[in-house]
PDB file of C-alpha atoms and ligand atoms in Angstrom:
ATOM      1  CA  MET A   1     -34.652 -23.726  -3.853  1.00  0.00           C
ATOM      2  CA  ASN A   2     -32.051 -22.411  -1.453  1.00  0.00           C
ATOM      3  CA  LEU A   3     -28.699 -23.483  -2.825  1.00  0.00           C
ATOM      4  CA  ASN A   4     -26.503 -20.799  -4.435  1.00  0.00           C
ATOM      5  CA  TRP A   5     -23.545 -21.159  -6.787  1.00  0.00           C
ATOM      6  CA  THR A   6     -20.329 -22.160  -5.038  1.00  0.00           C
ATOM      7  CA  GLU A   7     -17.797 -19.335  -4.725  1.00  0.00           C
ATOM      8  CA  ILE A   8     -15.660 -20.872  -7.465  1.00  0.00           C
ATOM      9  CA  GLN A   9     -18.634 -21.256  -9.819  1.00  0.00           C
ATOM     10  CA  ARG A  10     -19.769 -17.720  -9.135  1.00  0.00           C
ATOM     11  CA  HIS A  11     -16.306 -16.342  -9.755  1.00  0.00           C
ATOM     12  CA  ARG A  12     -16.026 -18.213 -13.054  1.00  0.00           C
ATOM     13  CA  LEU A  13     -19.452 -17.038 -14.208  1.00  0.00           C
ATOM     14  CA  MET A  14     -18.488 -13.453 -13.372  1.00  0.00           C
ATOM     15  CA  GLU A  15     -15.276 -13.804 -15.388  1.00  0.00           C
ATOM     16  CA  LEU A  16     -17.398 -15.001 -18.274  1.00  0.00           C
ATOM     17  CA  ASP A  17     -19.596 -11.958 -17.900  1.00  0.00           C
ATOM     18  CA  ALA A  18     -22.810 -13.773 -16.911  1.00  0.00           C
ATOM     19  CA  ASP A  19     -25.749 -11.444 -16.193  1.00  0.00           C
ATOM     20  CA  ALA A  20     -27.082 -10.580 -12.722  1.00  0.00           C
ATOM     21  CA  GLU A  21     -30.074 -12.887 -13.087  1.00  0.00           C
ATOM     22  CA  THR A  22     -27.829 -15.864 -13.789  1.00  0.00           C
ATOM     23  CA  LEU A  23     -25.578 -15.014 -10.860  1.00  0.00           C
ATOM     24  CA  ALA A  24     -28.596 -14.837  -8.523  1.00  0.00           C
ATOM     25  CA  ARG A  25     -30.038 -18.264  -9.480  1.00  0.00           C
ATOM     26  CA  THR A  26     -30.752 -20.799  -6.713  1.00  0.00           C
ATOM     27  CA  PHE A  27     -31.149 -24.584  -6.854  1.00  0.00           C
ATOM     28  CA  ASP A  28     -32.790 -27.508  -5.013  1.00  0.00           C
ATOM     29  CA  ASP A  29     -29.680 -29.622  -4.779  1.00  0.00           C
ATOM     30  CA  ALA A  30     -26.006 -29.684  -5.669  1.00  0.00           C
ATOM     31  CA  GLY A  31     -26.460 -32.089  -8.581  1.00  0.00           C
ATOM     32  CA  GLN A  32     -28.928 -29.800 -10.322  1.00  0.00           C
ATOM     33  CA  ARG A  33     -26.711 -26.781  -9.662  1.00  0.00           C
ATOM     34  CA  ASN A  34     -23.528 -28.381 -10.958  1.00  0.00           C
ATOM     35  CA  GLN A  35     -25.283 -29.519 -14.087  1.00  0.00           C
ATOM     36  CA  ALA A  36     -26.606 -26.002 -14.684  1.00  0.00           C
ATOM     37  CA  PHE A  37     -23.104 -24.627 -14.150  1.00  0.00           C
ATOM     38  CA  GLN A  38     -21.587 -26.926 -16.750  1.00  0.00           C
ATOM     39  CA  THR A  39     -24.180 -25.989 -19.351  1.00  0.00           C
ATOM     40  CA  LEU A  40     -23.868 -22.288 -18.660  1.00  0.00           C
ATOM     41  CA  GLU A  41     -20.094 -22.271 -18.627  1.00  0.00           C
ATOM     42  CA  LYS A  42     -20.035 -24.001 -21.996  1.00  0.00           C
ATOM     43  CA  GLU A  43     -22.455 -21.445 -23.439  1.00  0.00           C
ATOM     44  CA  ARG A  44     -20.518 -18.485 -22.091  1.00  0.00           C
ATOM     45  CA  VAL A  45     -17.188 -19.888 -23.321  1.00  0.00           C
ATOM     46  CA  ALA A  46     -18.676 -20.307 -26.802  1.00  0.00           C
ATOM     47  CA  VAL A  47     -19.863 -16.675 -26.780  1.00  0.00           C
ATOM     48  CA  HIS A  48     -16.435 -15.432 -25.727  1.00  0.00           C
ATOM     49  CA  ARG A  49     -14.634 -17.523 -28.336  1.00  0.00           C
ATOM     50  CA  ARG A  50     -16.874 -16.032 -30.982  1.00  0.00           C
ATOM     51  CA  GLN A  51     -16.089 -12.534 -29.706  1.00  0.00           C
ATOM     52  CA  LEU A  52     -12.382 -13.288 -29.816  1.00  0.00           C
ATOM     53  CA  ASP A  53     -12.671 -14.503 -33.415  1.00  0.00           C
ATOM     54  CA  ALA A  54     -14.677 -11.404 -34.301  1.00  0.00           C
ATOM     55  CA  LEU A  55     -11.906  -9.228 -32.881  1.00  0.00           C
ATOM     56  CA  ARG A  56      -9.292 -11.019 -34.951  1.00  0.00           C
ATOM     57  CA  SER A  57     -11.204 -10.756 -38.190  1.00  0.00           C
ATOM     58  CA  GLY A  58     -12.731  -7.327 -37.470  1.00  0.00           C
ATOM     59  CA  ALA A  59     -11.487  -4.330 -35.487  1.00  0.00           C
ATOM     60  CA  ARG A  60      -8.198  -5.997 -34.382  1.00  0.00           C
ATOM     61  CA  ARG A  61      -7.783  -3.422 -31.607  1.00  0.00           C
ATOM     62  CA  PRO A  62      -9.162  -3.402 -28.042  1.00  0.00           C
ATOM     63  CA  ARG A  63     -12.006  -0.985 -27.391  1.00  0.00           C
ATOM     64  CA  LEU A  64      -9.827   1.020 -25.010  1.00  0.00           C
ATOM     65  CA  CYS A  65      -7.416   1.789 -27.851  1.00  0.00           C
ATOM     66  CA  ARG A  66     -10.236   2.446 -30.319  1.00  0.00           C
ATOM     67  CA  LEU A  67     -11.973   4.873 -27.945  1.00  0.00           C
ATOM     68  CA  GLU A  68      -8.699   6.691 -27.374  1.00  0.00           C
ATOM     69  CA  THR A  69      -8.235   7.106 -31.129  1.00  0.00           C
ATOM     70  CA  VAL A  70     -11.788   8.375 -31.632  1.00  0.00           C
ATOM     71  CA  LEU A  71     -11.498  10.911 -28.816  1.00  0.00           C
ATOM     72  CA  VAL A  72      -8.047  12.106 -29.868  1.00  0.00           C
ATOM     73  CA  GLU A  73      -9.232  12.675 -33.440  1.00  0.00           C
ATOM     74  CA  THR A  74     -12.369  14.447 -32.233  1.00  0.00           C
ATOM     75  CA  LEU A  75     -10.480  16.831 -29.964  1.00  0.00           C
ATOM     76  CA  VAL A  76      -7.834  17.582 -32.582  1.00  0.00           C
ATOM     77  CA  ALA A  77     -10.611  18.341 -35.085  1.00  0.00           C
ATOM     78  CA  HIS A  78     -12.096  20.736 -32.512  1.00  0.00           C
ATOM     79  CA  GLY A  79      -8.899  22.758 -32.173  1.00  0.00           C
ATOM     80  CA  PHE A  80      -7.293  21.013 -29.188  1.00  0.00           C
ATOM     81  CA  VAL A  81      -3.557  20.287 -29.306  1.00  0.00           C
ATOM     82  CA  GLN A  82      -2.466  16.925 -27.925  1.00  0.00           C
ATOM     83  CA  VAL A  83       0.440  16.876 -25.478  1.00  0.00           C
ATOM     84  CA  SER A  84       2.356  13.841 -24.280  1.00  0.00           C
ATOM     85  CA  THR A  85       4.055  14.223 -20.907  1.00  0.00           C
ATOM     86  CA  PRO A  86       5.951  11.753 -18.687  1.00  0.00           C
ATOM     87  CA  VAL A  87       4.163   9.077 -16.677  1.00  0.00           C
ATOM     88  CA  LEU A  88       6.674   9.770 -13.899  1.00  0.00           C
ATOM     89  CA  MET A  89       5.764  12.909 -11.949  1.00  0.00           C
ATOM     90  CA  SER A  90       7.897  14.828  -9.488  1.00  0.00           C
ATOM     91  CA  ARG A  91       6.869  15.303  -5.874  1.00  0.00           C
ATOM     92  CA  GLY A  92       7.204  19.043  -6.284  1.00  0.00           C
ATOM     93  CA  LEU A  93       4.636  19.220  -9.076  1.00  0.00           C
ATOM     94  CA  LEU A  94       2.131  17.231  -7.012  1.00  0.00           C
ATOM     95  CA  ALA A  95       2.750  19.596  -4.133  1.00  0.00           C
ATOM     96  CA  ARG A  96       1.897  22.519  -6.394  1.00  0.00           C
ATOM     97  CA  MET A  97      -1.517  20.877  -6.818  1.00  0.00           C
ATOM     98  CA  SER A  98      -1.731  20.989  -2.986  1.00  0.00           C
ATOM     99  CA  ILE A  99      -1.274  17.214  -2.869  1.00  0.00           C
ATOM    100  CA  THR A 100       1.016  16.916   0.133  1.00  0.00           C
ATOM    101  CA  ALA A 101       1.049  14.536   3.117  1.00  0.00           C
ATOM    102  CA  ASP A 102      -2.123  16.008   4.640  1.00  0.00           C
ATOM    103  CA  HIS A 103      -4.150  15.557   1.429  1.00  0.00           C
ATOM    104  CA  PRO A 104      -6.513  12.553   0.971  1.00  0.00           C
ATOM    105  CA  LEU A 105      -5.083  11.703  -2.459  1.00  0.00           C
ATOM    106  CA  PHE A 106      -1.508  11.620  -1.111  1.00  0.00           C
ATOM    107  CA  GLU A 107      -2.117   8.220   0.467  1.00  0.00           C
ATOM    108  CA  GLN A 108      -3.118   6.876  -2.950  1.00  0.00           C
ATOM    109  CA  VAL A 109       0.129   7.810  -4.687  1.00  0.00           C
ATOM    110  CA  TYR A 110       2.588   5.124  -5.855  1.00  0.00           C
ATOM    111  CA  TRP A 111       6.097   6.390  -5.150  1.00  0.00           C
ATOM    112  CA  VAL A 112       8.860   5.183  -7.437  1.00  0.00           C
ATOM    113  CA  ASP A 113      11.647   6.758  -5.443  1.00  0.00           C
ATOM    114  CA  ARG A 114      11.840   9.606  -2.972  1.00  0.00           C
ATOM    115  CA  ASP A 115      10.965  12.360  -5.403  1.00  0.00           C
ATOM    116  CA  LYS A 116       9.146  10.598  -8.227  1.00  0.00           C
ATOM    117  CA  CYS A 117       5.759   8.936  -8.422  1.00  0.00           C
ATOM    118  CA  LEU A 118       3.508   7.339 -11.045  1.00  0.00           C
ATOM    119  CA  ARG A 119       1.204  10.211 -11.934  1.00  0.00           C
ATOM    120  CA  PRO A 120      -2.191   9.949 -10.205  1.00  0.00           C
ATOM    121  CA  MET A 121      -3.600  12.622 -12.549  1.00  0.00           C
ATOM    122  CA  LEU A 122      -2.612  14.622 -15.626  1.00  0.00           C
ATOM    123  CA  ALA A 123      -3.350  18.141 -14.401  1.00  0.00           C
ATOM    124  CA  PRO A 124       0.076  19.102 -12.931  1.00  0.00           C
ATOM    125  CA  HIS A 125       1.856  18.411 -16.231  1.00  0.00           C
ATOM    126  CA  LEU A 126      -0.886  20.184 -18.197  1.00  0.00           C
ATOM    127  CA  TYR A 127      -0.519  23.240 -15.959  1.00  0.00           C
ATOM    128  CA  TYR A 128       3.253  23.100 -16.460  1.00  0.00           C
ATOM    129  CA  VAL A 129       2.951  23.058 -20.247  1.00  0.00           C
ATOM    130  CA  VAL A 130       0.100  25.523 -20.551  1.00  0.00           C
ATOM    131  CA  LYS A 131       1.777  28.237 -18.495  1.00  0.00           C
ATOM    132  CA  ASP A 132       4.287  28.608 -21.348  1.00  0.00           C
ATOM    133  CA  LEU A 133       1.774  28.128 -24.156  1.00  0.00           C
ATOM    134  CA  LEU A 134      -0.289  30.973 -22.672  1.00  0.00           C
ATOM    135  CA  ARG A 135       2.773  33.158 -23.148  1.00  0.00           C
ATOM    136  CA  LEU A 136       3.506  31.883 -26.651  1.00  0.00           C
ATOM    137  CA  TRP A 137       0.094  31.426 -28.255  1.00  0.00           C
ATOM    138  CA  GLU A 138      -2.933  33.571 -28.798  1.00  0.00           C
ATOM    139  CA  LYS A 139      -5.952  32.647 -26.712  1.00  0.00           C
ATOM    140  CA  PRO A 140      -8.002  30.570 -26.388  1.00  0.00           C
ATOM    141  CA  VAL A 141      -5.366  27.886 -25.779  1.00  0.00           C
ATOM    142  CA  ARG A 142      -6.760  24.357 -25.952  1.00  0.00           C
ATOM    143  CA  ILE A 143      -4.731  21.297 -25.008  1.00  0.00           C
ATOM    144  CA  PHE A 144      -5.357  17.723 -23.865  1.00  0.00           C
ATOM    145  CA  GLU A 145      -3.531  14.589 -22.848  1.00  0.00           C
ATOM    146  CA  VAL A 146      -4.633  10.974 -22.674  1.00  0.00           C
ATOM    147  CA  GLY A 147      -2.674   8.259 -20.905  1.00  0.00           C
ATOM    148  CA  PRO A 148      -2.197   6.000 -17.910  1.00  0.00           C
ATOM    149  CA  CYS A 149      -2.687   7.264 -14.354  1.00  0.00           C
ATOM    150  CA  PHE A 150      -2.173   5.317 -11.134  1.00  0.00           C
ATOM    151  CA  ARG A 151      -3.901   5.356  -7.752  1.00  0.00           C
ATOM    152  CA  LYS A 152      -3.933   2.982  -4.808  1.00  0.00           C
ATOM    153  CA  GLU A 153      -7.642   2.369  -4.428  1.00  0.00           C
ATOM    154  CA  THR A 154      -9.565   0.477  -1.779  1.00  0.00           C
ATOM    155  CA  THR A 155     -12.810  -0.073  -3.660  1.00  0.00           C
ATOM    156  CA  GLY A 156     -12.923  -2.625  -6.483  1.00  0.00           C
ATOM    157  CA  ALA A 157     -15.500  -2.716  -9.239  1.00  0.00           C
ATOM    158  CA  ARG A 158     -15.317   0.913 -10.367  1.00  0.00           C
ATOM    159  CA  HIS A 159     -11.671   1.599  -9.612  1.00  0.00           C
ATOM    160  CA  ALA A 160      -8.447   0.206 -11.006  1.00  0.00           C
ATOM    161  CA  ALA A 161      -4.922   0.836  -9.751  1.00  0.00           C
ATOM    162  CA  GLU A 162      -3.972   1.726 -13.327  1.00  0.00           C
ATOM    163  CA  PHE A 163      -6.464   3.510 -15.543  1.00  0.00           C
ATOM    164  CA  THR A 164      -6.568   5.802 -18.553  1.00  0.00           C
ATOM    165  CA  MET A 165      -7.344   9.451 -18.078  1.00  0.00           C
ATOM    166  CA  LEU A 166      -8.296  11.951 -20.745  1.00  0.00           C
ATOM    167  CA  ASN A 167      -7.884  15.508 -19.526  1.00  0.00           C
ATOM    168  CA  LEU A 168      -8.821  18.410 -21.763  1.00  0.00           C
ATOM    169  CA  CYS A 169      -8.632  22.087 -20.945  1.00  0.00           C
ATOM    170  CA  GLU A 170      -9.308  25.420 -22.581  1.00  0.00           C
ATOM    171  CA  PHE A 171      -7.752  28.658 -21.333  1.00  0.00           C
ATOM    172  CA  GLY A 172      -8.725  32.250 -22.037  1.00  0.00           C
ATOM    173  CA  LEU A 173     -12.421  32.048 -22.860  1.00  0.00           C
ATOM    174  CA  PRO A 174     -14.977  34.688 -21.804  1.00  0.00           C
ATOM    175  CA  GLU A 175     -15.847  34.209 -18.130  1.00  0.00           C
ATOM    176  CA  ASP A 176     -19.602  34.125 -18.716  1.00  0.00           C
ATOM    177  CA  GLN A 177     -19.245  31.315 -21.257  1.00  0.00           C
ATOM    178  CA  ARG A 178     -17.402  28.848 -19.033  1.00  0.00           C
ATOM    179  CA  ARG A 179     -20.385  26.816 -17.858  1.00  0.00           C
ATOM    180  CA  GLN A 180     -21.842  26.599 -21.340  1.00  0.00           C
ATOM    181  CA  ARG A 181     -18.449  25.528 -22.693  1.00  0.00           C
ATOM    182  CA  LEU A 182     -18.144  22.779 -20.068  1.00  0.00           C
ATOM    183  CA  ASP A 183     -21.601  21.557 -21.081  1.00  0.00           C
ATOM    184  CA  SER A 184     -20.720  21.425 -24.753  1.00  0.00           C
ATOM    185  CA  LEU A 185     -17.330  19.754 -24.211  1.00  0.00           C
ATOM    186  CA  ALA A 186     -18.963  17.117 -22.015  1.00  0.00           C
ATOM    187  CA  ALA A 187     -21.618  16.618 -24.712  1.00  0.00           C
ATOM    188  CA  LEU A 188     -18.944  16.194 -27.380  1.00  0.00           C
ATOM    189  CA  ILE A 189     -17.104  13.459 -25.464  1.00  0.00           C
ATOM    190  CA  MET A 190     -20.318  11.687 -24.398  1.00  0.00           C
ATOM    191  CA  ASP A 191     -21.507  11.662 -27.989  1.00  0.00           C
ATOM    192  CA  ARG A 192     -18.294  10.133 -29.303  1.00  0.00           C
ATOM    193  CA  ALA A 193     -18.159   7.635 -26.438  1.00  0.00           C
ATOM    194  CA  GLY A 194     -21.725   6.537 -27.223  1.00  0.00           C
ATOM    195  CA  ILE A 195     -23.289   7.545 -23.896  1.00  0.00           C
ATOM    196  CA  PRO A 196     -26.583   9.383 -24.552  1.00  0.00           C
ATOM    197  CA  ASP A 197     -27.839   9.324 -20.953  1.00  0.00           C
ATOM    198  CA  TYR A 198     -25.741  11.372 -18.555  1.00  0.00           C
ATOM    199  CA  ARG A 199     -26.119  14.428 -16.361  1.00  0.00           C
ATOM    200  CA  LEU A 200     -23.886  17.093 -14.841  1.00  0.00           C
ATOM    201  CA  GLU A 201     -23.736  17.272 -11.048  1.00  0.00           C
ATOM    202  CA  SER A 202     -22.022  19.684  -8.671  1.00  0.00           C
ATOM    203  CA  GLU A 203     -19.608  17.872  -6.353  1.00  0.00           C
ATOM    204  CA  THR A 204     -17.035  18.841  -3.777  1.00  0.00           C
ATOM    205  CA  SER A 205     -13.578  17.734  -4.866  1.00  0.00           C
ATOM    206  CA  ALA A 206     -10.498  17.116  -2.722  1.00  0.00           C
ATOM    207  CA  VAL A 207      -8.354  18.966  -5.251  1.00  0.00           C
ATOM    208  CA  TYR A 208     -10.508  21.675  -6.828  1.00  0.00           C
ATOM    209  CA  GLY A 209     -12.972  22.545  -4.053  1.00  0.00           C
ATOM    210  CA  SER A 210     -16.049  22.272  -6.189  1.00  0.00           C
ATOM    211  CA  THR A 211     -16.339  20.348  -9.460  1.00  0.00           C
ATOM    212  CA  LEU A 212     -18.973  19.675 -12.054  1.00  0.00           C
ATOM    213  CA  ASP A 213     -19.134  15.912 -12.486  1.00  0.00           C
ATOM    214  CA  VAL A 214     -20.319  14.077 -15.580  1.00  0.00           C
ATOM    215  CA  VAL A 215     -22.392  11.192 -14.251  1.00  0.00           C
ATOM    216  CA  ALA A 216     -24.084   8.215 -15.990  1.00  0.00           C
ATOM    217  CA  GLU A 217     -27.852   8.539 -15.670  1.00  0.00           C
ATOM    218  CA  ALA A 218     -28.395   4.783 -15.282  1.00  0.00           C
ATOM    219  CA  ASP A 219     -26.383   4.146 -12.128  1.00  0.00           C
ATOM    220  CA  GLY A 220     -24.758   7.414 -11.041  1.00  0.00           C
ATOM    221  CA  LEU A 221     -21.277   6.254 -12.099  1.00  0.00           C
ATOM    222  CA  GLU A 222     -18.849   9.196 -12.219  1.00  0.00           C
ATOM    223  CA  LEU A 223     -17.458   9.394 -15.744  1.00  0.00           C
ATOM    224  CA  GLY A 224     -15.578  12.652 -15.503  1.00  0.00           C
ATOM    225  CA  SER A 225     -14.894  15.671 -13.313  1.00  0.00           C
ATOM    226  CA  GLY A 226     -14.934  19.192 -14.669  1.00  0.00           C
ATOM    227  CA  ALA A 227     -13.646  22.373 -13.077  1.00  0.00           C
ATOM    228  CA  MET A 228     -13.346  26.077 -13.876  1.00  0.00           C
ATOM    229  CA  GLY A 229     -10.834  28.837 -13.246  1.00  0.00           C
ATOM    230  CA  PRO A 230      -9.534  31.311 -12.227  1.00  0.00           C
ATOM    231  CA  HIS A 231      -8.912  29.029  -9.302  1.00  0.00           C
ATOM    232  CA  PRO A 232      -6.713  29.281  -6.157  1.00  0.00           C
ATOM    233  CA  LEU A 233      -4.458  26.474  -7.505  1.00  0.00           C
ATOM    234  CA  ASP A 234      -3.571  28.638 -10.527  1.00  0.00           C
ATOM    235  CA  ARG A 235      -1.444  30.950  -8.399  1.00  0.00           C
ATOM    236  CA  ALA A 236       1.297  28.323  -8.006  1.00  0.00           C
ATOM    237  CA  TRP A 237       1.732  28.478 -11.806  1.00  0.00           C
ATOM    238  CA  ARG A 238       1.274  32.264 -12.077  1.00  0.00           C
ATOM    239  CA  ILE A 239      -1.761  31.741 -14.268  1.00  0.00           C
ATOM    240  CA  ALA A 240      -4.529  34.358 -14.096  1.00  0.00           C
ATOM    241  CA  ASP A 241      -6.628  33.374 -17.125  1.00  0.00           C
ATOM    242  CA  THR A 242     -10.094  31.925 -17.191  1.00  0.00           C
ATOM    243  CA  TRP A 243     -10.259  28.198 -17.956  1.00  0.00           C
ATOM    244  CA  VAL A 244     -12.449  25.130 -18.084  1.00  0.00           C
ATOM    245  CA  GLY A 245     -11.233  21.532 -17.924  1.00  0.00           C
ATOM    246  CA  ILE A 246     -12.582  18.004 -17.626  1.00  0.00           C
ATOM    247  CA  GLY A 247     -10.858  14.728 -16.737  1.00  0.00           C
ATOM    248  CA  PHE A 248     -12.554  11.532 -17.942  1.00  0.00           C
ATOM    249  CA  GLY A 249     -11.727   7.902 -17.149  1.00  0.00           C
ATOM    250  CA  LEU A 250     -11.731   5.947 -20.434  1.00  0.00           C
ATOM    251  CA  GLU A 251     -12.507   2.602 -18.769  1.00  0.00           C
ATOM    252  CA  ARG A 252     -15.477   4.249 -17.048  1.00  0.00           C
ATOM    253  CA  LEU A 253     -16.704   5.558 -20.406  1.00  0.00           C
ATOM    254  CA  LEU A 254     -16.511   2.045 -21.872  1.00  0.00           C
ATOM    255  CA  MET A 255     -18.284   0.564 -18.870  1.00  0.00           C
ATOM    256  CA  ALA A 256     -21.106   3.095 -19.219  1.00  0.00           C
ATOM    257  CA  ALA A 257     -21.397   2.617 -22.984  1.00  0.00           C
ATOM    258  CA  GLU A 258     -21.236  -1.178 -22.993  1.00  0.00           C
ATOM    259  CA  GLY A 259     -22.713  -2.121 -19.637  1.00  0.00           C
ATOM    260  CA  GLY A 260     -20.915  -4.472 -17.272  1.00  0.00           C
ATOM    261  CA  SER A 261     -20.362  -4.553 -13.576  1.00  0.00           C
ATOM    262  CA  HIS A 262     -16.587  -4.524 -13.391  1.00  0.00           C
ATOM    263  CA  LEU A 263     -14.039  -2.065 -14.740  1.00  0.00           C
ATOM    264  CA  SER A 264     -11.252  -4.645 -15.139  1.00  0.00           C
ATOM    265  CA  ARG A 265     -12.708  -5.945 -18.423  1.00  0.00           C
ATOM    266  CA  PHE A 266     -12.112  -2.584 -20.067  1.00  0.00           C
ATOM    267  CA  GLY A 267      -8.631  -1.679 -18.862  1.00  0.00           C
ATOM    268  CA  ARG A 268      -5.111  -2.737 -19.753  1.00  0.00           C
ATOM    269  CA  SER A 269      -4.889  -6.446 -19.004  1.00  0.00           C
ATOM    270  CA  ILE A 270      -3.072  -9.721 -19.483  1.00  0.00           C
ATOM    271  CA  SER A 271      -6.173 -11.751 -18.529  1.00  0.00           C
ATOM    272  CA  TYR A 272      -8.572 -10.122 -20.967  1.00  0.00           C
ATOM    273  CA  LEU A 273      -8.209  -9.177 -24.610  1.00  0.00           C
ATOM    274  CA  ASP A 274     -10.782  -6.551 -25.563  1.00  0.00           C
ATOM    275  CA  GLY A 275     -13.002  -7.629 -22.685  1.00  0.00           C
ATOM    276  CA  VAL A 276     -12.766 -11.331 -23.486  1.00  0.00           C
ATOM    277  CA  ARG A 277     -11.353 -13.534 -20.772  1.00  0.00           C
ATOM    278  CA  LEU A 278      -8.461 -15.543 -22.239  1.00  0.00           C
ATOM    279  CA  ASN A 279      -8.704 -18.648 -20.028  1.00  0.00           C
ATOM    280  CA  ILE A 280     -11.567 -20.088 -22.074  1.00  0.00           C
TER     281      ILE A 280
HETATM  282  P1  ATP B 301     -14.082   8.536  -7.728  1.00  0.00           P
HETATM  283  O1  ATP B 301     -14.795   9.525  -6.834  1.00  0.00           O
HETATM  284  O2  ATP B 301     -15.009   7.736  -8.597  1.00  0.00           O
HETATM  285  O3  ATP B 301     -13.068   7.708  -7.009  1.00  0.00           O
HETATM  286  P2  ATP B 301     -12.402  10.749  -8.395  1.00  0.00           P
HETATM  287  O4  ATP B 301     -13.356  11.905  -8.232  1.00  0.00           O
HETATM  288  O5  ATP B 301     -11.424  10.450  -7.318  1.00  0.00           O
HETATM  289  O6  ATP B 301     -13.237   9.414  -8.757  1.00  0.00           O
HETATM  290  P3  ATP B 301     -11.067  12.269 -10.399  1.00  0.00           P
HETATM  291  O7  ATP B 301      -9.860  12.675  -9.647  1.00  0.00           O
HETATM  292  O8  ATP B 301     -12.185  13.224 -10.551  1.00  0.00           O
HETATM  293  O9  ATP B 301     -11.615  10.895  -9.760  1.00  0.00           O
HETATM  294  O10 ATP B 301     -10.578  11.691 -11.821  1.00  0.00           O
HETATM  295  C1  ATP B 301     -11.228  11.971 -13.058  1.00  0.00           C
HETATM  296  C2  ATP B 301     -11.868  10.718 -13.637  1.00  0.00           C
HETATM  297  O11 ATP B 301     -10.936   9.634 -13.713  1.00  0.00           O
HETATM  298  C3  ATP B 301     -13.019  10.144 -12.806  1.00  0.00           C
HETATM  299  O12 ATP B 301     -14.210  10.842 -13.069  1.00  0.00           O
HETATM  300  C4  ATP B 301     -13.066   8.713 -13.272  1.00  0.00           C
HETATM  301  O13 ATP B 301     -13.763   8.614 -14.503  1.00  0.00           O
HETATM  302  C5  ATP B 301     -11.607   8.397 -13.529  1.00  0.00           C
HETATM  303  N1  ATP B 301     -10.992   7.677 -12.402  1.00  0.00           N
HETATM  304  C6  ATP B 301     -10.513   8.186 -11.254  1.00  0.00           C
HETATM  305  N2  ATP B 301      -9.981   7.238 -10.468  1.00  0.00           N
HETATM  306  C7  ATP B 301     -10.124   6.073 -11.159  1.00  0.00           C
HETATM  307  C8  ATP B 301      -9.737   4.705 -10.908  1.00  0.00           C
HETATM  308  N3  ATP B 301      -9.087   4.359  -9.803  1.00  0.00           N
HETATM  309  N4  ATP B 301     -10.043   3.784 -11.843  1.00  0.00           N
HETATM  310  C9  ATP B 301     -10.684   4.126 -12.978  1.00  0.00           C
HETATM  311  N5  ATP B 301     -11.051   5.380 -13.287  1.00  0.00           N
HETATM  312  C10 ATP B 301     -10.774   6.347 -12.390  1.00  0.00           C
HETATM  313 MG1   MG B 302     -13.997  13.291  -9.498  1.00  0.00          MG
END
């Protein structure tokens, strides 16, 4: 019992979302193993074809899109105003977030031309918009955005080059209520995403100094990062108000809610449709 799957078999079984126990199986000889592979592949393909049929006759939208809709409707119902800002971000706005050549995140930025990049985060555009809304609207001012963000990443299973961020923020709340508000906003999103088991953890962040992360209890996966102000970064925008904000990764939320070892199943894709591999 010492023969493992071949690399190609293993890869195919992972695509078909086989469980860890299956992936760890060993065999006496190649004949036995190849037979087992054929049976398993057939089973997994049948499961995926059924899921694809269920999508067509049921929800008809990928989970990523459905989760976005649920969260947008929830936040709007809770008094948050949705904003929709460009995916292209100027170098100057990143610099205002202190993301310049000497910053760890700078290396991860995709530049489109000299002065424009694919946004690695939503915060600079939210700051830009909220500085005017704070002048125009009574407080508290609550806004959010959800949309694609891009980062060159070196680690695979929990990171994608293109992912979907939801960033919500609330400005002008009483200072002594900030922590409690972060807790309840995290609870709201976790509830709607179907993740009952999570905790909040203090972390040091490259951008915000210290953050309060929302982490999945099961495996410590970071689902979101929260922060509070007043904060030194606010000065670049001439903002002096109190605030709380959290940025969540939607693919991470799906991975935590549904299980699965790889983020790629949950993101934008031409190989998967709603988590189902199409080469079946
Ligand atoms: P990590 O430490 O896991 O790389 P981060 O702290 O760099 O994440 P943040 O800048 O805090 O990420 O971004 C907010 C959220 O966006 C994260 O909590 C995570 O859910 C999600 N996220 C960040 N980078 C990625 C990525 N490359 N792929 C998928 N989701 C991501
Ligand atoms: Mg973080």
